[in-house]
PDB file of C-alpha atoms and ligand atoms in Angstrom:
ATOM      1  CA  UNK U   1      65.508   9.161 -15.615  1.00 94.00           C
ATOM      2  CA  UNK U   2      67.682   7.255 -13.077  1.00 97.00           C
ATOM      3  CA  UNK U   3      70.377   8.546 -10.949  1.00 98.00           C
ATOM      4  CA  UNK U   4      72.849   6.876  -9.995  1.00 98.00           C
ATOM      5  CA  UNK U   5      73.722   7.486  -6.422  1.00 98.00           C
ATOM      6  CA  UNK U   6      74.549   5.566  -2.674  1.00 98.00           C
ATOM      7  CA  UNK U   7      72.854   3.781  -1.120  1.00 98.00           C
ATOM      8  CA  UNK U   8      70.894   2.970  -4.258  1.00 98.00           C
ATOM      9  CA  UNK U   9      69.918   4.706  -7.504  1.00 98.00           C
ATOM     10  CA  UNK U  10      67.305   7.193  -7.353  1.00 98.00           C
ATOM     11  CA  UNK U  11      64.631   7.732 -10.327  1.00 98.00           C
ATOM     12  CA  UNK U  12      63.432  11.444 -11.149  1.00 98.00           C
ATOM     13  CA  UNK U  13      61.796  13.721 -13.071  1.00 98.00           C
ATOM     14  CA  UNK U  14      63.722  16.626 -14.154  1.00 98.00           C
ATOM     15  CA  UNK U  15      60.288  18.735 -14.365  1.00 98.00           C
ATOM     16  CA  UNK U  16      59.908  17.550 -10.808  1.00 98.00           C
ATOM     17  CA  UNK U  17      63.389  18.228  -9.670  1.00 98.00           C
ATOM     18  CA  UNK U  18      65.395  21.262  -8.867  1.00 99.00           C
ATOM     19  CA  UNK U  19      69.177  21.987  -7.723  1.00 99.00           C
ATOM     20  CA  UNK U  20      69.887  23.383  -5.224  1.00 99.00           C
ATOM     21  CA  UNK U  21      73.000  25.495  -4.569  1.00 99.00           C
ATOM     22  CA  UNK U  22      73.704  26.704  -1.257  1.00 99.00           C
ATOM     23  CA  UNK U  23      75.077  29.749   0.006  1.00 99.00           C
ATOM     24  CA  UNK U  24      77.859  29.910  -3.097  1.00 99.00           C
ATOM     25  CA  UNK U  25      78.790  33.236  -1.769  1.00 98.00           C
ATOM     26  CA  UNK U  26      81.676  35.617  -1.803  1.00 98.00           C
ATOM     27  CA  UNK U  27      81.344  35.656   2.080  1.00 98.00           C
ATOM     28  CA  UNK U  28      82.452  31.939   2.213  1.00 98.00           C
ATOM     29  CA  UNK U  29      85.002  31.488  -0.942  1.00 98.00           C
ATOM     30  CA  UNK U  30      86.622  34.983  -1.016  1.00 98.00           C
ATOM     31  CA  UNK U  31      89.478  36.296   1.136  1.00 98.00           C
ATOM     32  CA  UNK U  32      87.718  38.784   3.530  1.00 96.00           C
ATOM     33  CA  UNK U  33      84.880  37.180   4.488  1.00 97.00           C
ATOM     34  CA  UNK U  34      82.523  35.714   6.572  1.00 97.00           C
ATOM     35  CA  UNK U  35      84.155  32.799   6.406  1.00 97.00           C
ATOM     36  CA  UNK U  36      87.524  33.872   6.509  1.00 97.00           C
ATOM     37  CA  UNK U  37      86.785  35.787  10.191  1.00 96.00           C
ATOM     38  CA  UNK U  38      86.017  32.188  11.100  1.00 96.00           C
ATOM     39  CA  UNK U  39      89.729  31.812  10.913  1.00 96.00           C
ATOM     40  CA  UNK U  40      89.115  29.280   7.848  1.00 97.00           C
ATOM     41  CA  UNK U  41      91.226  28.940   4.108  1.00 98.00           C
ATOM     42  CA  UNK U  42      88.551  29.616   2.363  1.00 98.00           C
ATOM     43  CA  UNK U  43      90.893  28.221  -0.714  1.00 98.00           C
ATOM     44  CA  UNK U  44      89.316  24.716   0.559  1.00 98.00           C
ATOM     45  CA  UNK U  45      85.559  25.484  -0.692  1.00 98.00           C
ATOM     46  CA  UNK U  46      87.404  26.230  -4.686  1.00 98.00           C
ATOM     47  CA  UNK U  47      87.025  22.311  -5.596  1.00 98.00           C
ATOM     48  CA  UNK U  48      83.196  22.432  -5.407  1.00 99.00           C
ATOM     49  CA  UNK U  49      82.792  25.543  -8.071  1.00 99.00           C
ATOM     50  CA  UNK U  50      83.755  23.369 -11.300  1.00 99.00           C
ATOM     51  CA  UNK U  51      81.453  20.860 -10.609  1.00 99.00           C
ATOM     52  CA  UNK U  52      78.194  22.760  -9.538  1.00 99.00           C
ATOM     53  CA  UNK U  53      79.132  24.692 -12.610  1.00 98.00           C
ATOM     54  CA  UNK U  54      78.767  21.333 -14.462  1.00 98.00           C
ATOM     55  CA  UNK U  55      75.591  20.414 -12.356  1.00 98.00           C
ATOM     56  CA  UNK U  56      74.287  23.971 -13.676  1.00 98.00           C
ATOM     57  CA  UNK U  57      75.078  24.052 -16.919  1.00 98.00           C
ATOM     58  CA  UNK U  58      72.902  20.261 -17.500  1.00 98.00           C
ATOM     59  CA  UNK U  59      70.534  21.458 -14.956  1.00 98.00           C
ATOM     60  CA  UNK U  60      69.401  24.983 -17.301  1.00 98.00           C
ATOM     61  CA  UNK U  61      69.744  22.453 -20.770  1.00 98.00           C
ATOM     62  CA  UNK U  62      67.324  20.309 -18.850  1.00 97.00           C
ATOM     63  CA  UNK U  63      64.950  23.160 -18.419  1.00 97.00           C
ATOM     64  CA  UNK U  64      65.319  21.986 -14.196  1.00 98.00           C
ATOM     65  CA  UNK U  65      64.160  25.058 -11.575  1.00 98.00           C
ATOM     66  CA  UNK U  66      67.692  26.090  -9.882  1.00 99.00           C
ATOM     67  CA  UNK U  67      67.082  27.681  -7.004  1.00 99.00           C
ATOM     68  CA  UNK U  68      70.640  29.724  -5.119  1.00 99.00           C
ATOM     69  CA  UNK U  69      70.301  30.142  -1.533  1.00 99.00           C
ATOM     70  CA  UNK U  70      72.544  33.232   0.170  1.00 99.00           C
ATOM     71  CA  UNK U  71      72.879  33.063   4.090  1.00 98.00           C
ATOM     72  CA  UNK U  72      72.971  36.570   4.745  1.00 98.00           C
ATOM     73  CA  UNK U  73      71.122  39.484   7.466  1.00 98.00           C
ATOM     74  CA  UNK U  74      69.255  42.866   7.465  1.00 98.00           C
ATOM     75  CA  UNK U  75      71.674  45.380   7.137  1.00 98.00           C
ATOM     76  CA  UNK U  76      69.480  46.740  10.843  1.00 98.00           C
ATOM     77  CA  UNK U  77      70.884  42.945  12.014  1.00 98.00           C
ATOM     78  CA  UNK U  78      66.650  42.664  12.726  1.00 98.00           C
ATOM     79  CA  UNK U  79      67.080  38.911  11.922  1.00 98.00           C
ATOM     80  CA  UNK U  80      69.923  37.863  13.023  1.00 98.00           C
ATOM     81  CA  UNK U  81      70.005  36.409  16.686  1.00 98.00           C
ATOM     82  CA  UNK U  82      72.574  37.903  19.228  1.00 97.00           C
ATOM     83  CA  UNK U  83      73.736  34.222  20.075  1.00 97.00           C
ATOM     84  CA  UNK U  84      74.714  33.994  16.215  1.00 97.00           C
ATOM     85  CA  UNK U  85      76.490  37.054  16.369  1.00 97.00           C
ATOM     86  CA  UNK U  86      78.371  36.565  19.704  1.00 96.00           C
ATOM     87  CA  UNK U  87      79.733  33.521  18.846  1.00 92.00           C
ATOM     88  CA  UNK U  88      83.362  32.244  18.906  1.00 89.00           C
ATOM     89  CA  UNK U  89      86.117  34.726  18.619  1.00 88.00           C
ATOM     90  CA  UNK U  90      86.114  36.007  14.539  1.00 91.00           C
ATOM     91  CA  UNK U  91      88.226  38.657  13.869  1.00 91.00           C
ATOM     92  CA  UNK U  92      85.524  40.381  12.610  1.00 93.00           C
ATOM     93  CA  UNK U  93      81.327  39.915  13.257  1.00 96.00           C
ATOM     94  CA  UNK U  94      78.449  40.079  11.707  1.00 97.00           C
ATOM     95  CA  UNK U  95      77.783  43.172  10.426  1.00 97.00           C
ATOM     96  CA  UNK U  96      81.704  44.365  10.783  1.00 97.00           C
ATOM     97  CA  UNK U  97      82.920  46.620   7.451  1.00 97.00           C
ATOM     98  CA  UNK U  98      85.072  44.460   5.815  1.00 97.00           C
ATOM     99  CA  UNK U  99      87.472  44.709   2.717  1.00 97.00           C
ATOM    100  CA  UNK U 100      83.683  43.138   0.674  1.00 98.00           C
ATOM    101  CA  UNK U 101      81.692  45.269   3.038  1.00 98.00           C
ATOM    102  CA  UNK U 102      79.643  44.501   5.590  1.00 98.00           C
ATOM    103  CA  UNK U 103      79.943  40.692   6.595  1.00 98.00           C
ATOM    104  CA  UNK U 104      77.230  38.487   5.770  1.00 98.00           C
ATOM    105  CA  UNK U 105      74.991  41.193   5.485  1.00 98.00           C
ATOM    106  CA  UNK U 106      72.378  41.424   2.687  1.00 98.00           C
ATOM    107  CA  UNK U 107      73.251  44.229  -0.379  1.00 98.00           C
ATOM    108  CA  UNK U 108      76.504  43.805  -0.169  1.00 98.00           C
ATOM    109  CA  UNK U 109      79.386  43.073  -1.789  1.00 98.00           C
ATOM    110  CA  UNK U 110      80.740  40.136  -0.078  1.00 98.00           C
ATOM    111  CA  UNK U 111      76.602  38.379   0.602  1.00 98.00           C
ATOM    112  CA  UNK U 112      76.883  38.453  -3.286  1.00 98.00           C
ATOM    113  CA  UNK U 113      76.979  34.922  -5.241  1.00 98.00           C
ATOM    114  CA  UNK U 114      80.342  34.192  -6.535  1.00 99.00           C
ATOM    115  CA  UNK U 115      79.894  35.191 -10.694  1.00 98.00           C
ATOM    116  CA  UNK U 116      81.015  31.580 -11.884  1.00 98.00           C
ATOM    117  CA  UNK U 117      77.903  30.306 -10.657  1.00 99.00           C
ATOM    118  CA  UNK U 118      75.919  34.075 -10.855  1.00 98.00           C
ATOM    119  CA  UNK U 119      71.935  33.289 -10.821  1.00 98.00           C
ATOM    120  CA  UNK U 120      70.512  34.339 -14.723  1.00 98.00           C
ATOM    121  CA  UNK U 121      67.104  35.534 -14.694  1.00 98.00           C
ATOM    122  CA  UNK U 122      64.263  33.011 -12.880  1.00 97.00           C
ATOM    123  CA  UNK U 123      66.309  31.467 -11.079  1.00 98.00           C
ATOM    124  CA  UNK U 124      64.699  31.815  -7.299  1.00 98.00           C
ATOM    125  CA  UNK U 125      67.314  33.445  -5.738  1.00 98.00           C
ATOM    126  CA  UNK U 126      66.488  32.528  -1.280  1.00 99.00           C
ATOM    127  CA  UNK U 127      68.128  35.136   1.487  1.00 98.00           C
ATOM    128  CA  UNK U 128      67.812  33.118   4.494  1.00 98.00           C
ATOM    129  CA  UNK U 129      69.267  33.841   7.865  1.00 98.00           C
ATOM    130  CA  UNK U 130      70.195  31.084   9.576  1.00 98.00           C
ATOM    131  CA  UNK U 131      72.277  27.614   8.188  1.00 98.00           C
ATOM    132  CA  UNK U 132      68.799  25.559   6.602  1.00 98.00           C
ATOM    133  CA  UNK U 133      67.222  27.007   3.418  1.00 99.00           C
ATOM    134  CA  UNK U 134      63.471  26.304   4.623  1.00 99.00           C
ATOM    135  CA  UNK U 135      64.380  28.317   7.803  1.00 98.00           C
ATOM    136  CA  UNK U 136      62.231  31.386   7.674  1.00 98.00           C
ATOM    137  CA  UNK U 137      62.729  31.777   3.894  1.00 98.00           C
ATOM    138  CA  UNK U 138      59.866  31.030   1.205  1.00 98.00           C
ATOM    139  CA  UNK U 139      62.181  27.871  -0.051  1.00 98.00           C
ATOM    140  CA  UNK U 140      58.917  25.780   0.796  1.00 98.00           C
ATOM    141  CA  UNK U 141      56.290  27.339  -1.266  1.00 98.00           C
ATOM    142  CA  UNK U 142      58.279  28.040  -3.787  1.00 98.00           C
ATOM    143  CA  UNK U 143      58.996  23.973  -4.633  1.00 98.00           C
ATOM    144  CA  UNK U 144      56.098  23.503  -3.417  1.00 98.00           C
ATOM    145  CA  UNK U 145      54.048  25.427  -6.012  1.00 98.00           C
ATOM    146  CA  UNK U 146      55.607  24.081  -8.929  1.00 98.00           C
ATOM    147  CA  UNK U 147      55.142  20.335  -7.677  1.00 98.00           C
ATOM    148  CA  UNK U 148      59.005  19.903  -6.969  1.00 99.00           C
ATOM    149  CA  UNK U 149      59.806  16.275  -5.004  1.00 98.00           C
ATOM    150  CA  UNK U 150      63.269  15.640  -5.128  1.00 99.00           C
ATOM    151  CA  UNK U 151      66.234  18.423  -4.654  1.00 99.00           C
ATOM    152  CA  UNK U 152      69.579  18.168  -5.901  1.00 99.00           C
ATOM    153  CA  UNK U 153      71.761  19.420  -4.003  1.00 99.00           C
ATOM    154  CA  UNK U 154      75.998  21.463  -3.892  1.00 99.00           C
ATOM    155  CA  UNK U 155      76.727  24.239  -2.137  1.00 99.00           C
ATOM    156  CA  UNK U 156      78.742  25.074   1.068  1.00 99.00           C
ATOM    157  CA  UNK U 157      79.857  23.592   3.651  1.00 98.00           C
ATOM    158  CA  UNK U 158      78.464  20.398   3.311  1.00 99.00           C
ATOM    159  CA  UNK U 159      78.228  19.560   7.261  1.00 98.00           C
ATOM    160  CA  UNK U 160      76.516  22.567   7.893  1.00 98.00           C
ATOM    161  CA  UNK U 161      74.476  24.303   5.528  1.00 99.00           C
ATOM    162  CA  UNK U 162      74.153  21.675   3.151  1.00 99.00           C
ATOM    163  CA  UNK U 163      73.464  19.011   5.906  1.00 98.00           C
ATOM    164  CA  UNK U 164      71.283  21.233   7.306  1.00 99.00           C
ATOM    165  CA  UNK U 165      68.982  21.921   4.273  1.00 99.00           C
ATOM    166  CA  UNK U 166      68.869  18.402   3.358  1.00 99.00           C
ATOM    167  CA  UNK U 167      67.716  17.251   7.219  1.00 99.00           C
ATOM    168  CA  UNK U 168      65.244  20.252   6.476  1.00 99.00           C
ATOM    169  CA  UNK U 169      64.005  19.345   3.413  1.00 99.00           C
ATOM    170  CA  UNK U 170      64.133  15.353   3.981  1.00 98.00           C
ATOM    171  CA  UNK U 171      61.831  15.929   7.553  1.00 98.00           C
ATOM    172  CA  UNK U 172      59.520  18.313   4.796  1.00 98.00           C
ATOM    173  CA  UNK U 173      58.897  15.336   2.319  1.00 98.00           C
ATOM    174  CA  UNK U 174      61.425  15.700  -0.094  1.00 99.00           C
ATOM    175  CA  UNK U 175      63.763  13.651  -1.528  1.00 99.00           C
ATOM    176  CA  UNK U 176      67.727  15.362  -1.104  1.00 99.00           C
ATOM    177  CA  UNK U 177      70.193  14.205  -3.294  1.00 99.00           C
ATOM    178  CA  UNK U 178      73.982  15.490  -2.245  1.00 99.00           C
ATOM    179  CA  UNK U 179      76.245  15.942  -5.082  1.00 99.00           C
ATOM    180  CA  UNK U 180      79.418  14.934  -3.803  1.00 99.00           C
ATOM    181  CA  UNK U 181      81.177  17.031  -5.798  1.00 99.00           C
ATOM    182  CA  UNK U 182      79.317  20.020  -5.727  1.00 99.00           C
ATOM    183  CA  UNK U 183      79.932  20.362  -2.196  1.00 99.00           C
ATOM    184  CA  UNK U 184      82.838  21.725   0.234  1.00 99.00           C
ATOM    185  CA  UNK U 185      84.102  21.987   3.932  1.00 98.00           C
ATOM    186  CA  UNK U 186      86.666  24.130   5.342  1.00 98.00           C
ATOM    187  CA  UNK U 187      87.808  20.362   6.903  1.00 98.00           C
ATOM    188  CA  UNK U 188      87.446  17.738   4.705  1.00 98.00           C
ATOM    189  CA  UNK U 189      87.505  15.199   7.170  1.00 98.00           C
ATOM    190  CA  UNK U 190      83.625  16.853   7.979  1.00 98.00           C
ATOM    191  CA  UNK U 191      82.400  16.863   3.565  1.00 98.00           C
ATOM    192  CA  UNK U 192      83.320  13.239   3.941  1.00 98.00           C
ATOM    193  CA  UNK U 193      81.681  12.709   6.730  1.00 98.00           C
ATOM    194  CA  UNK U 194      78.707  14.367   6.194  1.00 98.00           C
ATOM    195  CA  UNK U 195      78.613  12.667   3.314  1.00 99.00           C
ATOM    196  CA  UNK U 196      78.852   9.175   4.992  1.00 98.00           C
ATOM    197  CA  UNK U 197      76.103  10.312   7.687  1.00 98.00           C
ATOM    198  CA  UNK U 198      73.280  11.235   4.788  1.00 98.00           C
ATOM    199  CA  UNK U 199      73.932   7.757   2.946  1.00 98.00           C
ATOM    200  CA  UNK U 200      74.369   5.979   6.200  1.00 98.00           C
ATOM    201  CA  UNK U 201      71.286   3.101   7.342  1.00 98.00           C
ATOM    202  CA  UNK U 202      69.536   3.061   3.901  1.00 98.00           C
ATOM    203  CA  UNK U 203      69.877   6.053   3.513  1.00 98.00           C
ATOM    204  CA  UNK U 204      68.579   7.755   6.579  1.00 98.00           C
ATOM    205  CA  UNK U 205      68.048  11.340   5.407  1.00 98.00           C
ATOM    206  CA  UNK U 206      69.170  11.067   2.093  1.00 98.00           C
ATOM    207  CA  UNK U 207      71.338  10.230  -1.165  1.00 99.00           C
ATOM    208  CA  UNK U 208      74.574  11.006  -2.857  1.00 99.00           C
ATOM    209  CA  UNK U 209      75.447  10.918  -6.099  1.00 99.00           C
ATOM    210  CA  UNK U 210      77.646  13.246  -7.726  1.00 99.00           C
ATOM    211  CA  UNK U 211      78.004  15.972 -11.235  1.00 98.00           C
ATOM    212  CA  UNK U 212      79.207  12.654 -12.931  1.00 98.00           C
ATOM    213  CA  UNK U 213      76.478  10.974 -12.481  1.00 98.00           C
ATOM    214  CA  UNK U 214      74.379  13.842 -12.992  1.00 98.00           C
ATOM    215  CA  UNK U 215      75.784  14.174 -16.778  1.00 98.00           C
ATOM    216  CA  UNK U 216      74.982  10.589 -17.502  1.00 98.00           C
ATOM    217  CA  UNK U 217      71.821  10.816 -16.426  1.00 98.00           C
ATOM    218  CA  UNK U 218      70.685  13.222 -18.878  1.00 96.00           C
ATOM    219  CA  UNK U 219      73.285  11.942 -21.336  1.00 95.00           C
ATOM    220  CA  UNK U 220      71.191  10.228 -24.440  1.00 83.00           C
ATOM    221  CA  UNK U 221      70.768   6.561 -23.982  1.00 80.00           C
ATOM    222  CA  UNK U 222      73.587   4.011 -26.674  1.00 72.00           C
ATOM    223  CA  UNK U 223      70.480   3.270 -29.458  1.00 67.00           C
TER     224      UNK U 223
HETATM  225  N1  TIU K 301      81.120  28.081   8.812  1.00 82.16           N
HETATM  226  C1  TIU K 301      80.484  27.103   8.386  1.00 82.16           C
HETATM  227  O1  TIU K 301      81.367  25.999   7.733  1.00 82.16           O
HETATM  228  N2  TIU K 301      79.203  27.626   7.193  1.00 82.16           N
HETATM  229  C2  TIU K 301      78.152  28.313   7.344  1.00 82.16           C
HETATM  230  O2  TIU K 301      78.470  29.667   8.362  1.00 82.16           O
HETATM  231  N3  TIU K 301      77.760  28.640   6.718  1.00 82.16           N
HETATM  232  C3  TIU K 301      77.650  27.751   5.826  1.00 82.16           C
HETATM  233  O3  TIU K 301      77.767  26.308   5.504  1.00 82.16           O
HETATM  234  N4  TIU K 301      76.863  28.596   4.522  1.00 82.16           N
END
């Protein structure tokens, strides 16, 4: 199967590819969560929801592995570096009580994936304490056990958790493709530059494609 992408098309086997949706959580996409406490307009991330739904439907229909990630911490904050908790001047800090429960804490309503992209049984959900989905998680063995070699990545935010995950995945030998319209940032210019960085220099650490190209890859070829 060929996926049109930049800087070059990439051939992939759906049985060895995974759709990885990064941190499509209420804490980042809805008012009152972590993203808003940092001073961001969470509405800027909503453009990615529809394309993520498209990618999710295509991956599920193809029987591809789908993995969801969530950024967050244990209720006792034992896995939250003090340097992360103390950073910046947010209106509320990680662990503080907000309208969706404690900010960025596992088990709280704000930590959940948004209903539009809710995981279904059989789709691993990886809880991650950092920005990258490989750091201090079971993601790598989950992929190795299934002989996955290609990651199709969407989610938020492009230049933070999506970028870090693609960089981590690339260094571990996975071929990583950012699905451009399935990603979003609080800073549109960072989204654009984040994608440009991935595909520059002949695809220095990945490829960039989109949900329409994925649909075309899965479409039956004309007789
Ligand atoms: N603030 C921001 O842009 N992102 C994060 O804190 N985490 C993720 O990207 N998931």
